[in-house]
Every structure is written in structure tokens, then in C-alpha cells.
mmCIF file of C-alpha atoms and ligand atoms in Angstrom:
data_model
loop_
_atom_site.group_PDB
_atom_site.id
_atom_site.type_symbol
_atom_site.label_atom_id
_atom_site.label_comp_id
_atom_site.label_asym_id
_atom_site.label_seq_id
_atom_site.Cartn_x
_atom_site.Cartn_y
_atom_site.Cartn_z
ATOM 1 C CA UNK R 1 -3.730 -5.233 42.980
ATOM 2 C CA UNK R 2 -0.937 -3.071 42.202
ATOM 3 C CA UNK R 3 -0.790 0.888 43.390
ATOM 4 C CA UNK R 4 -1.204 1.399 39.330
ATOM 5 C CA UNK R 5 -4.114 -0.791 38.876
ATOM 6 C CA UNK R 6 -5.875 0.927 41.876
ATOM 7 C CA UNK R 7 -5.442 4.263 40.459
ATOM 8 C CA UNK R 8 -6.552 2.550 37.493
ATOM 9 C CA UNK R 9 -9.779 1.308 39.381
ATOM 10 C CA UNK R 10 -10.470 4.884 40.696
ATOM 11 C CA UNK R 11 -9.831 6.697 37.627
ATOM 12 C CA UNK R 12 -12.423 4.423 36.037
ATOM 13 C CA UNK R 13 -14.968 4.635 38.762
ATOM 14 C CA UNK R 14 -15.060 8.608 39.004
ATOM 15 C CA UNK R 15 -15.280 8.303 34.742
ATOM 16 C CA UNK R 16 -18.316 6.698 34.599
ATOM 17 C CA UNK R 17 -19.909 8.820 37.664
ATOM 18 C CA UNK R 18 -18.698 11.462 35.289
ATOM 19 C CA UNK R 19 -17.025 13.235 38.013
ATOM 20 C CA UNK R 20 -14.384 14.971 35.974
ATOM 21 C CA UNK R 21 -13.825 17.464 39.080
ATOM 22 C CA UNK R 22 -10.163 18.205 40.890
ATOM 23 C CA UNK R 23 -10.440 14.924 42.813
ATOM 24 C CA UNK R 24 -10.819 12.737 39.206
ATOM 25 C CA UNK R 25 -7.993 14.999 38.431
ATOM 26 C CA UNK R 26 -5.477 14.374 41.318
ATOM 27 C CA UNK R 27 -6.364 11.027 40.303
ATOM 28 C CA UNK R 28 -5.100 10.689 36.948
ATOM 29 C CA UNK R 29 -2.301 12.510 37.586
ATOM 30 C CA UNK R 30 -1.016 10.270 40.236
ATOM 31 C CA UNK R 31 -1.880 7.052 37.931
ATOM 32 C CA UNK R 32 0.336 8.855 35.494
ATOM 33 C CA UNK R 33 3.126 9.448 38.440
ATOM 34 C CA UNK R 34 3.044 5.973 40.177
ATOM 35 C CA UNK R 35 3.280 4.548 36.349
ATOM 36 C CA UNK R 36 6.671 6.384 35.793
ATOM 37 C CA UNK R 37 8.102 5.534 39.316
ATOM 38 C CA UNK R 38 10.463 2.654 40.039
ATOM 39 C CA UNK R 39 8.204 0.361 42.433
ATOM 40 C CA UNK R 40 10.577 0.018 44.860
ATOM 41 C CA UNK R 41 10.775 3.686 45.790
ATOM 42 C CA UNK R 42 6.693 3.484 45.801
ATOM 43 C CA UNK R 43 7.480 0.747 48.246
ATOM 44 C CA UNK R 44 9.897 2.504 50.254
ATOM 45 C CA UNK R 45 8.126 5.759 50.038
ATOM 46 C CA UNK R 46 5.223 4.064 51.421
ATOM 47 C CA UNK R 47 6.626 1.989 54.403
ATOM 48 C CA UNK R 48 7.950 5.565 55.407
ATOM 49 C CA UNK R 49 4.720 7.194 55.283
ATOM 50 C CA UNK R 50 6.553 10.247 52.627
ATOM 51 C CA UNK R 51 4.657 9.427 49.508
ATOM 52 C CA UNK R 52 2.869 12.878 49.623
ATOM 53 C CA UNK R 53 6.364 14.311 49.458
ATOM 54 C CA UNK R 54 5.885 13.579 45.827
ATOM 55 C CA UNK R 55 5.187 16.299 43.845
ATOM 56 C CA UNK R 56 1.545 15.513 42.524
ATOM 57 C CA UNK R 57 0.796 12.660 45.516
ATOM 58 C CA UNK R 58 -1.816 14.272 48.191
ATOM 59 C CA UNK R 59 -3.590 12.629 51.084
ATOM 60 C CA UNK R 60 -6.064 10.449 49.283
ATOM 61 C CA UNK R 61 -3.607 9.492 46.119
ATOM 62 C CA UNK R 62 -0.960 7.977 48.894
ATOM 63 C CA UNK R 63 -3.700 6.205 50.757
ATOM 64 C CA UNK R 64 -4.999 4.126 47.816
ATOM 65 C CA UNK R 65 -1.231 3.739 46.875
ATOM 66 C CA UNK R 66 -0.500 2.467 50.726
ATOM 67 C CA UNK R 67 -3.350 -0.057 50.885
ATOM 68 C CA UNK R 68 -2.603 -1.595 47.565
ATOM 69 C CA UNK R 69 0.624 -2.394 48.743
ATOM 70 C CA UNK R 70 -0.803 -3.765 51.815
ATOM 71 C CA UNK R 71 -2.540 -6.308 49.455
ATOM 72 C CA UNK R 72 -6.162 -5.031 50.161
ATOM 73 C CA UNK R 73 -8.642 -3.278 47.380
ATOM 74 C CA UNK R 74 -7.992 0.214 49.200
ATOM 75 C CA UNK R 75 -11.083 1.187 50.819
ATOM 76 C CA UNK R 76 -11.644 4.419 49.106
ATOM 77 C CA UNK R 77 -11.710 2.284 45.614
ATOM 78 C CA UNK R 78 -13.962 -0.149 47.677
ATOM 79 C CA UNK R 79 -16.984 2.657 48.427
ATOM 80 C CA UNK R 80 -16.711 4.087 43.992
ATOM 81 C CA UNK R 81 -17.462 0.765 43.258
ATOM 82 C CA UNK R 82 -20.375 0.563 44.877
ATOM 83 C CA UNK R 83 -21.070 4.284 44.949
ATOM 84 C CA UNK R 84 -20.590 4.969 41.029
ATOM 85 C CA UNK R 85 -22.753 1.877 39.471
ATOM 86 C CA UNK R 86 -24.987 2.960 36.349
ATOM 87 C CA UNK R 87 -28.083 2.332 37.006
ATOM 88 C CA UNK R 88 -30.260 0.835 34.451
ATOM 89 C CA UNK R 89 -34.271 0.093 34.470
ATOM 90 C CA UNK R 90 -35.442 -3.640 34.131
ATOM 91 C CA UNK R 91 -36.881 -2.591 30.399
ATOM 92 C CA UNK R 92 -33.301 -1.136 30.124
ATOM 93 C CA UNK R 93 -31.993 -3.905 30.796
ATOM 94 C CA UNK R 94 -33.204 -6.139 28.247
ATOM 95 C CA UNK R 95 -31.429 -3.533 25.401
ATOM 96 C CA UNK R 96 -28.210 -4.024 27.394
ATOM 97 C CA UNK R 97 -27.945 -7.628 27.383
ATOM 98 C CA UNK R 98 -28.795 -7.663 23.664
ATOM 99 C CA UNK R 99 -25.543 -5.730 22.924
ATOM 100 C CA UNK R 100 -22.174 -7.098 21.867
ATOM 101 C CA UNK R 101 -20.278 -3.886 21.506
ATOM 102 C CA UNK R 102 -20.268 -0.069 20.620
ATOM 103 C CA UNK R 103 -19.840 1.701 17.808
ATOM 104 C CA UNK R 104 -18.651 5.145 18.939
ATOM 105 C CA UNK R 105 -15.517 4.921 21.156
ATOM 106 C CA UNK R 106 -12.427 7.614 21.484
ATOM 107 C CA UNK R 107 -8.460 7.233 22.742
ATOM 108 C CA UNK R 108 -5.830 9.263 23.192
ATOM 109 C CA UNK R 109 -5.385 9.583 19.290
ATOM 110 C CA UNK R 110 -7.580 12.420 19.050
ATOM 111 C CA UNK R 111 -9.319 13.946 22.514
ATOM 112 C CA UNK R 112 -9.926 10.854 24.612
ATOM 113 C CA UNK R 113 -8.055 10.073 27.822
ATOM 114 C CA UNK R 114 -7.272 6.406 27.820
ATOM 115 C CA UNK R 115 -5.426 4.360 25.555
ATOM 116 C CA UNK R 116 -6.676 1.834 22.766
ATOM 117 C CA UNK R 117 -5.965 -0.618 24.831
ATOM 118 C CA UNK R 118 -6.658 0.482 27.600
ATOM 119 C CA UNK R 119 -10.114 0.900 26.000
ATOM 120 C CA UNK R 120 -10.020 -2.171 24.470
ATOM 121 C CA UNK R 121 -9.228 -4.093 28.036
ATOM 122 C CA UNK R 122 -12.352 -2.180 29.226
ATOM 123 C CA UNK R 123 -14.386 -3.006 26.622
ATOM 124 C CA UNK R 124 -13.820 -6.890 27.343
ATOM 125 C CA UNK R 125 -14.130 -6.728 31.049
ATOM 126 C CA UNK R 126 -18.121 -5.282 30.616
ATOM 127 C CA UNK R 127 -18.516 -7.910 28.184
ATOM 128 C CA UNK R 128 -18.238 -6.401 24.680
ATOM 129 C CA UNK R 129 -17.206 -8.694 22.073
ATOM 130 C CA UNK R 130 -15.876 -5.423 19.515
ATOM 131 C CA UNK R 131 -15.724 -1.821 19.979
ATOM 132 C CA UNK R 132 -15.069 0.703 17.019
ATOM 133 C CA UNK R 133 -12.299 3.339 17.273
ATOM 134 C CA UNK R 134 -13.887 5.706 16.227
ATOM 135 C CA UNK R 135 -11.353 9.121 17.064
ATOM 136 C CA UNK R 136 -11.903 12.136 15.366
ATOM 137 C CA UNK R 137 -11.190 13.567 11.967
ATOM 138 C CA UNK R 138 -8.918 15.977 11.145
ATOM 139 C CA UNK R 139 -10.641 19.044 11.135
ATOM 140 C CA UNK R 140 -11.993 19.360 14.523
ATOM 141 C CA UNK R 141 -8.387 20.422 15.282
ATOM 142 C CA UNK R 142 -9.438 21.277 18.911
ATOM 143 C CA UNK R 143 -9.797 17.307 19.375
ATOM 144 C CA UNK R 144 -6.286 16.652 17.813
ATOM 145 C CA UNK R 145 -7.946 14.782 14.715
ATOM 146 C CA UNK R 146 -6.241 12.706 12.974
ATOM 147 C CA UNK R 147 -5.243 13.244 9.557
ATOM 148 C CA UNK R 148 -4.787 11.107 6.737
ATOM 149 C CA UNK R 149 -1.020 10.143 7.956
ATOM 150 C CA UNK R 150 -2.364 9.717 11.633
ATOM 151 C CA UNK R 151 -5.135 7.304 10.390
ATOM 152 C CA UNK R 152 -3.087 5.135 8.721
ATOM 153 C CA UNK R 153 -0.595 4.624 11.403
ATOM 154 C CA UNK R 154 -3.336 3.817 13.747
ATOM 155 C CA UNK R 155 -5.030 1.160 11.245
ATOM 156 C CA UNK R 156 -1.726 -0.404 11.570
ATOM 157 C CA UNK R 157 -1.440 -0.509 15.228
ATOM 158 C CA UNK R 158 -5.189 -1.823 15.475
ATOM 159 C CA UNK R 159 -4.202 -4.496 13.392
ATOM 160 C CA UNK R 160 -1.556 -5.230 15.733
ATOM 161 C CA UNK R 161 -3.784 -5.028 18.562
ATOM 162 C CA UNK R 162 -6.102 -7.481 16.689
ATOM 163 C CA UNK R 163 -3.412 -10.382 16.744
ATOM 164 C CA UNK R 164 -3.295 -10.422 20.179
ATOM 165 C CA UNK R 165 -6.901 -10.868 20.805
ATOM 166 C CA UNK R 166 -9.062 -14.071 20.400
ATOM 167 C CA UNK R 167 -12.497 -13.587 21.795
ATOM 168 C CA UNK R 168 -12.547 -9.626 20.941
ATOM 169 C CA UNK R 169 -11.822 -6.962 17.598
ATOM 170 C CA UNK R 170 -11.246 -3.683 17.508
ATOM 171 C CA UNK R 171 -13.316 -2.587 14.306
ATOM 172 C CA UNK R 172 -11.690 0.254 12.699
ATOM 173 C CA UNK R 173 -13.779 3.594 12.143
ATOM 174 C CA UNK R 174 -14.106 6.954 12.298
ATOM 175 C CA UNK R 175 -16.072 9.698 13.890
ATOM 176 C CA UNK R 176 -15.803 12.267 10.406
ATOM 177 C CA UNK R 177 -17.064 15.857 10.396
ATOM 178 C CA UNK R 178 -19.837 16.479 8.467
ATOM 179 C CA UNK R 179 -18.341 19.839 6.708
ATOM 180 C CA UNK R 180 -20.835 22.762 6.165
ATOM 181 C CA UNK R 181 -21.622 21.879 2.279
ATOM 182 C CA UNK R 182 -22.353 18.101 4.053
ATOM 183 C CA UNK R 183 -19.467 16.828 2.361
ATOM 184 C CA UNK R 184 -17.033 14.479 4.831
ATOM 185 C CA UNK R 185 -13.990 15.326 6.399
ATOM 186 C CA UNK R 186 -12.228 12.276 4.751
ATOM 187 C CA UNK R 187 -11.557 11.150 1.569
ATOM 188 C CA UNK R 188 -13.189 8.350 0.276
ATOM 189 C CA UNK R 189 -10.599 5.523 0.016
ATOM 190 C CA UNK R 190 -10.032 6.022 3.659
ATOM 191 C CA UNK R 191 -13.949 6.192 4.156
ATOM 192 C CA UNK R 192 -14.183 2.934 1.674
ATOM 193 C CA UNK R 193 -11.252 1.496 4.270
ATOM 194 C CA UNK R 194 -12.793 1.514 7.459
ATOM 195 C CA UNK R 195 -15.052 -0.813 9.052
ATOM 196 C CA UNK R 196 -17.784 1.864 10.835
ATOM 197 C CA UNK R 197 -17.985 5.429 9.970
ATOM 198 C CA UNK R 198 -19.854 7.541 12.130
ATOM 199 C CA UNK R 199 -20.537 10.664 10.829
ATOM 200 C CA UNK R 200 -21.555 13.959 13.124
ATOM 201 C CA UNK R 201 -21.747 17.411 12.924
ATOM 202 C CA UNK R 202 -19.589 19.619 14.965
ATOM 203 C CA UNK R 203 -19.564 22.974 13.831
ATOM 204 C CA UNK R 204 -22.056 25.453 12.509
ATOM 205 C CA UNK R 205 -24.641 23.962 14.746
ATOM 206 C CA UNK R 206 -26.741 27.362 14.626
ATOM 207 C CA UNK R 207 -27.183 27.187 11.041
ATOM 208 C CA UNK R 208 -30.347 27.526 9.412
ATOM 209 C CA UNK R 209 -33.188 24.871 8.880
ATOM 210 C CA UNK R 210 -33.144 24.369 5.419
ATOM 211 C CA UNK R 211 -29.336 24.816 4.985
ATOM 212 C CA UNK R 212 -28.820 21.998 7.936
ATOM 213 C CA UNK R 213 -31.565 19.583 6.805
ATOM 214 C CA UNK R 214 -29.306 19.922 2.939
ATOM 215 C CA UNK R 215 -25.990 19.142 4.791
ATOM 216 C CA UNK R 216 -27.321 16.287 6.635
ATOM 217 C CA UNK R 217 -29.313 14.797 3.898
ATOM 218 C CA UNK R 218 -25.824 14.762 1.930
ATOM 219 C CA UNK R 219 -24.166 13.087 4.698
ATOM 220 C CA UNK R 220 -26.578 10.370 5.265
ATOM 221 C CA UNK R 221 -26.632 9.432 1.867
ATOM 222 C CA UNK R 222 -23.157 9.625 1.852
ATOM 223 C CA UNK R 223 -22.626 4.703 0.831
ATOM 224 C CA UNK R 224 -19.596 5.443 3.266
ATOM 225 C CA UNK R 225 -22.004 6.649 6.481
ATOM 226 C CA UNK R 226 -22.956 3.993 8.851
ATOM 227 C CA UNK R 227 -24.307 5.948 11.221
ATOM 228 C CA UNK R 228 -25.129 9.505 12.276
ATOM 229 C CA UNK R 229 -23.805 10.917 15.272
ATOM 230 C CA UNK R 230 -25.344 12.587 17.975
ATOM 231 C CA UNK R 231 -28.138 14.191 15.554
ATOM 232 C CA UNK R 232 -29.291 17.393 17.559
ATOM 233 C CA UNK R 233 -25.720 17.862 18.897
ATOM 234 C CA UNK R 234 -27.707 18.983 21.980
ATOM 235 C CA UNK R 235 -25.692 19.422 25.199
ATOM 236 C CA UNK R 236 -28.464 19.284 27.644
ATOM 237 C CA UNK R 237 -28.915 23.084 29.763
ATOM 238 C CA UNK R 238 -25.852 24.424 27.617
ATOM 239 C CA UNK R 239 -26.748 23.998 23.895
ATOM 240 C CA UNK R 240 -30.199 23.843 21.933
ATOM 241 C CA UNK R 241 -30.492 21.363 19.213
ATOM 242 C CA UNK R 242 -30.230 21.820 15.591
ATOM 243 C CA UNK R 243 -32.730 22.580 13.450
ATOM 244 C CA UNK R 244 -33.428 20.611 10.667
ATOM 245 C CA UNK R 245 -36.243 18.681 8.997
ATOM 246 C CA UNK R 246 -36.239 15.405 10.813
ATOM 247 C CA UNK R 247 -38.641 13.396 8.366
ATOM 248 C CA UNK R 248 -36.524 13.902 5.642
ATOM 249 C CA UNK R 249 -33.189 13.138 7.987
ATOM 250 C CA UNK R 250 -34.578 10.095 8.826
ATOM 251 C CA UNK R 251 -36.118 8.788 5.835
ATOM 252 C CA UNK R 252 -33.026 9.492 4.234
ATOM 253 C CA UNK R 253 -31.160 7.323 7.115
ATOM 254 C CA UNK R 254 -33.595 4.464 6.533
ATOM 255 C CA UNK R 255 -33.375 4.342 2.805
ATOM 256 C CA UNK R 256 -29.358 4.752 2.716
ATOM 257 C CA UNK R 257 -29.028 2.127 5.505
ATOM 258 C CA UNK R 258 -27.858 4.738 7.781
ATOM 259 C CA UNK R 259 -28.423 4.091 11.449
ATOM 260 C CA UNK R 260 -29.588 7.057 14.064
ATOM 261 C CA UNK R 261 -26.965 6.925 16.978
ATOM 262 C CA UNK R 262 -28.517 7.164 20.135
ATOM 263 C CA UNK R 263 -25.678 8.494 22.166
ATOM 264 C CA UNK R 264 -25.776 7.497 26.131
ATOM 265 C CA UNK R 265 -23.103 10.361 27.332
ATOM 266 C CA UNK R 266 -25.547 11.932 30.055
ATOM 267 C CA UNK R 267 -25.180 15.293 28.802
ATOM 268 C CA UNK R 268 -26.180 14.610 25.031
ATOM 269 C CA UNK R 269 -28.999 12.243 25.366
ATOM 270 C CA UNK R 270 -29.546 12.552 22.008
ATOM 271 C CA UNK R 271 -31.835 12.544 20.005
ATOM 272 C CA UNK R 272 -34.314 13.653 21.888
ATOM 273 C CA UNK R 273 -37.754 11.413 22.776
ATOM 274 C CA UNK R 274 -39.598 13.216 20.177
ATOM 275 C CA UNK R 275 -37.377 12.779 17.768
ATOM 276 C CA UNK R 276 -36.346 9.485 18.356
ATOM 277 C CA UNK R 277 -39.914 8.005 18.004
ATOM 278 C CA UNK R 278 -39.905 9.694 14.554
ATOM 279 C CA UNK R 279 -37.033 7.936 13.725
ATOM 280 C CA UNK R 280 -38.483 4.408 14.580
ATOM 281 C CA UNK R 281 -41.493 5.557 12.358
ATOM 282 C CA UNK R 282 -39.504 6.067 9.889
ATOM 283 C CA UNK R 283 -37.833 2.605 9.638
ATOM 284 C CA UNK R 284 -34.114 3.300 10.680
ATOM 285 C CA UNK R 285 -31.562 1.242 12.022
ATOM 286 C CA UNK R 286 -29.949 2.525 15.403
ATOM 287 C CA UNK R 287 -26.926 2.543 17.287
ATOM 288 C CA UNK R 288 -26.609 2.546 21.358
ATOM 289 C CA UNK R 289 -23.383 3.917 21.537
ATOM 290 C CA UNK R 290 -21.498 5.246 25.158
ATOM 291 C CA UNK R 291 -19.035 7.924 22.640
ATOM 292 C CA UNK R 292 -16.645 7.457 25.709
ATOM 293 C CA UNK R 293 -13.605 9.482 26.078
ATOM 294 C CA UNK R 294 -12.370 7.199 29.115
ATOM 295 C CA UNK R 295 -13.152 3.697 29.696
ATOM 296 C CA UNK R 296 -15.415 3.931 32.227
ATOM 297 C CA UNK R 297 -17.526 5.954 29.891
ATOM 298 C CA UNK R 298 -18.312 2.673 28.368
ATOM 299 C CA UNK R 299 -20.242 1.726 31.052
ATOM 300 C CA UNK R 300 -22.732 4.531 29.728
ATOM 301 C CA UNK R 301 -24.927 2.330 27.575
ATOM 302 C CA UNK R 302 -27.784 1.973 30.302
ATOM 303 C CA UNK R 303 -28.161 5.656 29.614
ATOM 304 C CA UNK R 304 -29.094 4.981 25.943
ATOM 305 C CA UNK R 305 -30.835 1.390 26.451
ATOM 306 C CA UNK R 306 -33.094 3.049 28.654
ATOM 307 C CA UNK R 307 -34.356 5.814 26.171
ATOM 308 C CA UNK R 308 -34.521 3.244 23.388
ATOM 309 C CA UNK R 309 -36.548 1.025 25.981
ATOM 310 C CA UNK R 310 -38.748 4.112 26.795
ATOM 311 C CA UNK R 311 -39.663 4.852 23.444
ATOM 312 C CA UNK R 312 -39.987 0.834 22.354
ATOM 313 C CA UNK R 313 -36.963 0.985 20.008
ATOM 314 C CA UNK R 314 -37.331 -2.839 17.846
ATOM 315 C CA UNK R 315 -34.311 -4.286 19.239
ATOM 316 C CA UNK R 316 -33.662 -5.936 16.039
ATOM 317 C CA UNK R 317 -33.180 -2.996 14.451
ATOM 318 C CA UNK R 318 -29.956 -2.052 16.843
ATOM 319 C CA UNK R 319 -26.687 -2.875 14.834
ATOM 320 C CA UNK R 320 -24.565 -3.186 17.709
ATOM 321 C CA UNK R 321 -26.546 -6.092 19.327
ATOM 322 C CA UNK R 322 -24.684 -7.856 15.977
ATOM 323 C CA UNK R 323 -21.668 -9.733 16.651
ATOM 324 C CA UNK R 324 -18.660 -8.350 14.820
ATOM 325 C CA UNK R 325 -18.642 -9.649 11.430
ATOM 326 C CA UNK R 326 -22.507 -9.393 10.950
ATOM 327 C CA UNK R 327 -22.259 -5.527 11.529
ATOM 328 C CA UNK R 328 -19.076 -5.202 8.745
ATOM 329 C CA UNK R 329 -21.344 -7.323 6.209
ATOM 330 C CA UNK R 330 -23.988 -4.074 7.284
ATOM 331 C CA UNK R 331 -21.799 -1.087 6.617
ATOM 332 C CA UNK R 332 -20.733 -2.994 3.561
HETATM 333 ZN ZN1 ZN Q 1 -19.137 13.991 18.336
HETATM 334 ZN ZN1 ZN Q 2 -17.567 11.201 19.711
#
């Protein structure tokens, strides 16, 4: 294991504890150090015990940098990986081994903090067969969306990425804004383009009932939705959900072919239990998705396969326990 990979390692570890505190942050920062240093002044550095002379390199950084080049998992990387496991219930469980991949998934295009491939590499280690890219659109500016120019540079490089892979596919996609009139922050030959589009609503999230049930009803009906993000846009003890008329919502989502996202990042949980069981009585197709900003946000799942166990989601109705090509002949 090289210094980089362990950095790597503990990066990934303290994502999916979703510790984003100073110590996750010292961490990245030396990953992104160590990566621009020549090795053999890591070496050096290291043999002479004046790593934390490097600007950005405290205590703990140098000694998971030291015992990687000692040729040991550093011990400190040793006790996350046991420490930062997901847990997952034994009805959980059964939801997570019926999955193949996930459909909501950010990089470094827009406001995630890991590469495509880097996503992509830890996708495949947890076992996914696809994930979709799924950055965000242009208007939620505070996310660096990507434009129309943006998009279709990255299409490109995913279908370079594809080449290299045999046993895995990075579907294209696209977490769009759902605009206040429920129109989509795309147009539609780029919408008709992409593999997945999830669709979510990121702004006005106070607005009125009747107002937010009309823009989501538009959206959902939208033949370029796949699947509707995050549907409360609840951040648990921070932000209420939306109002809106769920019934309609849903039986809108299950007439259109839309599927309800139920989105594992522990501070969404969404949608709700209540909400979610009116969903399945509705008839709609759903979506476990981790929406992970880091790659060791994709080990969120359990969070989701757990609700959808609790509130006896049909697993056949999940579009991500589909292998690749079954879920484009869905959104198609
Ligand atoms: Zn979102
Ligand atoms: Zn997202």
C-alpha cells in the first residue's frame, strides 16, 4: 500500500462515517500533498522523521504516511476500517444484495469531492456493476453545475472511461433542477441524451402547497424524468419538508414511470416513512440511491435498504436491483 492509497483508505473511511470534521480535513489535504510530491522525498522525509515539516503534514498524516512505507496497513487506517462499517439490519440486507448499482452519484464536476474514477473504482470494489453520474445542473451555481458545454465534455470523457471497463458502465445522467414553474434545468436533447435523469428540487423549498404539488406534478410527468430526487428535500433537525400533495405526486410518478428516490445520505432520509408507504400504495417504482459526494458515501445504501425493508418496499419494483442495460430499456 502506497502513502497515497492509505490516505486514500482514510479519506474513504471517515466519508462514509460521515465525519467531515478537521481531522477528515487534514486528511484530504495531505492525500492531495503526498499525490503532488516526488516519492522519493516522501521516502527520505520519512526515514528522517521531518515529514511534518511539510506544510499541511501533522502528527497523524505523517504516521499513516510512515507505516505505509514500512509495508504495513498503518494502524490508524486499520481501527476506521473496523470502526466506520455501515451497519445494515438482516431485512436490510436482503435489499442490499438485490442491488447492482446506484442511480444518484456526484464528482468533482459539479460539488462532489472525488473523481469519476475515482468513484467509479469505488463503485466496483462494493460490488456495483454501474453507477450513474449524475452531477448537477447548471443552475444550482453554488454546486458548480454544469452547463450545456460542461455536459458534453463530460459525456465524452465517460465514454472514454467506458472503454476501459469490462465488467462495469458508467451510465450517463443528470441530477436537473426542477425550476419554480416545474420546468427542467436542461434542454431536452440533452435530457433525450442521457441514460438516467434524476430530477430534484433545490430551491424554493418553502413554497406553497398547491404551487409545489403543480411544479412537481410537471416534473414527474416530464418522458425525460426517471426518477425524483430526494422528494421532501428534508435535512433532518435543520430543514422541514415540502409541502405538497403526495397522492397526486405519486400517482403521477407511477403513471409516468417515474421512480421515488429513496435517498440513504443520513441526513435526508427521505422520503419520510409516511410518505414512503404512500408511495408503495400508489404503485411506483423506486430508487435506493447513496447521492454520494465522496466514494465512501456509496457505502450509504444500508441506510436506504433498511427504510425500504421497514416499510416492505416490493423489491421488484427497485430499478437499480436491474443490471445496466435493463434499467436504460426503463428510462427509455
Ligand atoms: Zn439534490
Ligand atoms: Zn445529489
Amino acid at each position: 500500500m502506497t502513502p497515497a492509497e492509505a490516505l486514500d483508505r482514510v479519506v474513504h473511511c471517515l466519508d462514509r462515517a460521515h465525519d467531515g470534521g478537521f481531522k477528515a480535513k487534514a486528511f484530504v489535504r495531505a492525500r492531495e500533498i503526498v499525490r503532488d510530491l516526488p516519492p522519493e522525498e516522501l521516502a527520505e522525509r520519512a526515514e528522517r522523521g521531518t515529514l511534518t515539516g511539510i506544510d499541511g503534514i501533522g502528527a497523524s498524516t505523517a504516521r499513516v504516511i510512515s507505516e505505509a512505507l514500512a509495508g504495513g496497513v498503518p494502524s490508524y487506517l486499520a481501527k476506521l476500517e473496523a470502526e466506520t462499517q455501515v451497519p445494515i439490519t438482516d431485512e436490510g440486507r436482503r435489499y442490499r444484495e438485490a442491488l447492482r448499482g446506484d442511480c444518484h452519484t456526484h464528482s468533482t464536476w459539479s460539488d462532489g469531492g472525488a473523481t469519476i474514477e475515482a468513484m467509479a473504482a469505488a463503485a466496483r470494489t462494493i460490488g456495483h456493476e454501474y453507477i450513474v453520474l449524475t452531477d448537477h445542473s447548471a443552475r444550482l451555481t453554488i454546486a458548480h453545475g454544469l452547463d450545456r458545454d460542461r455536459l458534453l465534455q463530460q459525456l465524452d470523457i465517460v465514454a472514454e472511461l467506458n472503454a476501459g471497463y469490462d465488467d462495469f458502465e458508467i451510465l450517463t445522467g443528470m441530477e436537473v433542477d426542477i425550476n419554480e414553474d416545474g420546468s427542467l434545468d436542461l434542454a431536452d436533447d440533452l435530457l433525450e441524451r442521457l441514460d438516467v435523469v434524476v430530477a430534484s428540487v433545490h430551491s424554493k423549498l418553502r413554497m406553497e402547497r398547491f404551487p409545489m404539488t403543480m411544479r412537481m406534478l410537471r416534473a414527474v410527468q416530464s418522458p425525460h424524468v426517471d426518477i425524483l430526487g430526494h422528494c421532501t428535500g428534508r435535512l433532518l433537525e435543520k430543514r422541514p419538508p415540502s409541502v405538497f400533495d403526495a397522492d397526486r405526486v405519486f400517482a403521477a410518478c407511477a403513471e409516468s414511470g417515474t421512480a421515488v428516490e429513496i435517498n440513504s445520505r443520513p441526513e435526508r432520509l427521505d422520503p419520510p416513512y409516511e410518505l414512503l408507504e404512500r408511495a408503495i400504495a400508489a404503485g411506483c417504482w423506486f430508487s435506493i440511491d447513496s447521492d454520494a459526494h465522496a466514494t465512501g458515501q456509496l457505502e450509504w445504501q444500508p441506510h436506504g435498504c433498511d427504510r425500504a425493508a421497514h416499510c416492505a418496499v416490493p423489491v421488484e419494483r427497485i430499478v437499480n436491483t436491474f443490471p445496466a442495460a435493463e434499467l436504460r430499456a426503463w428510462t427509455n
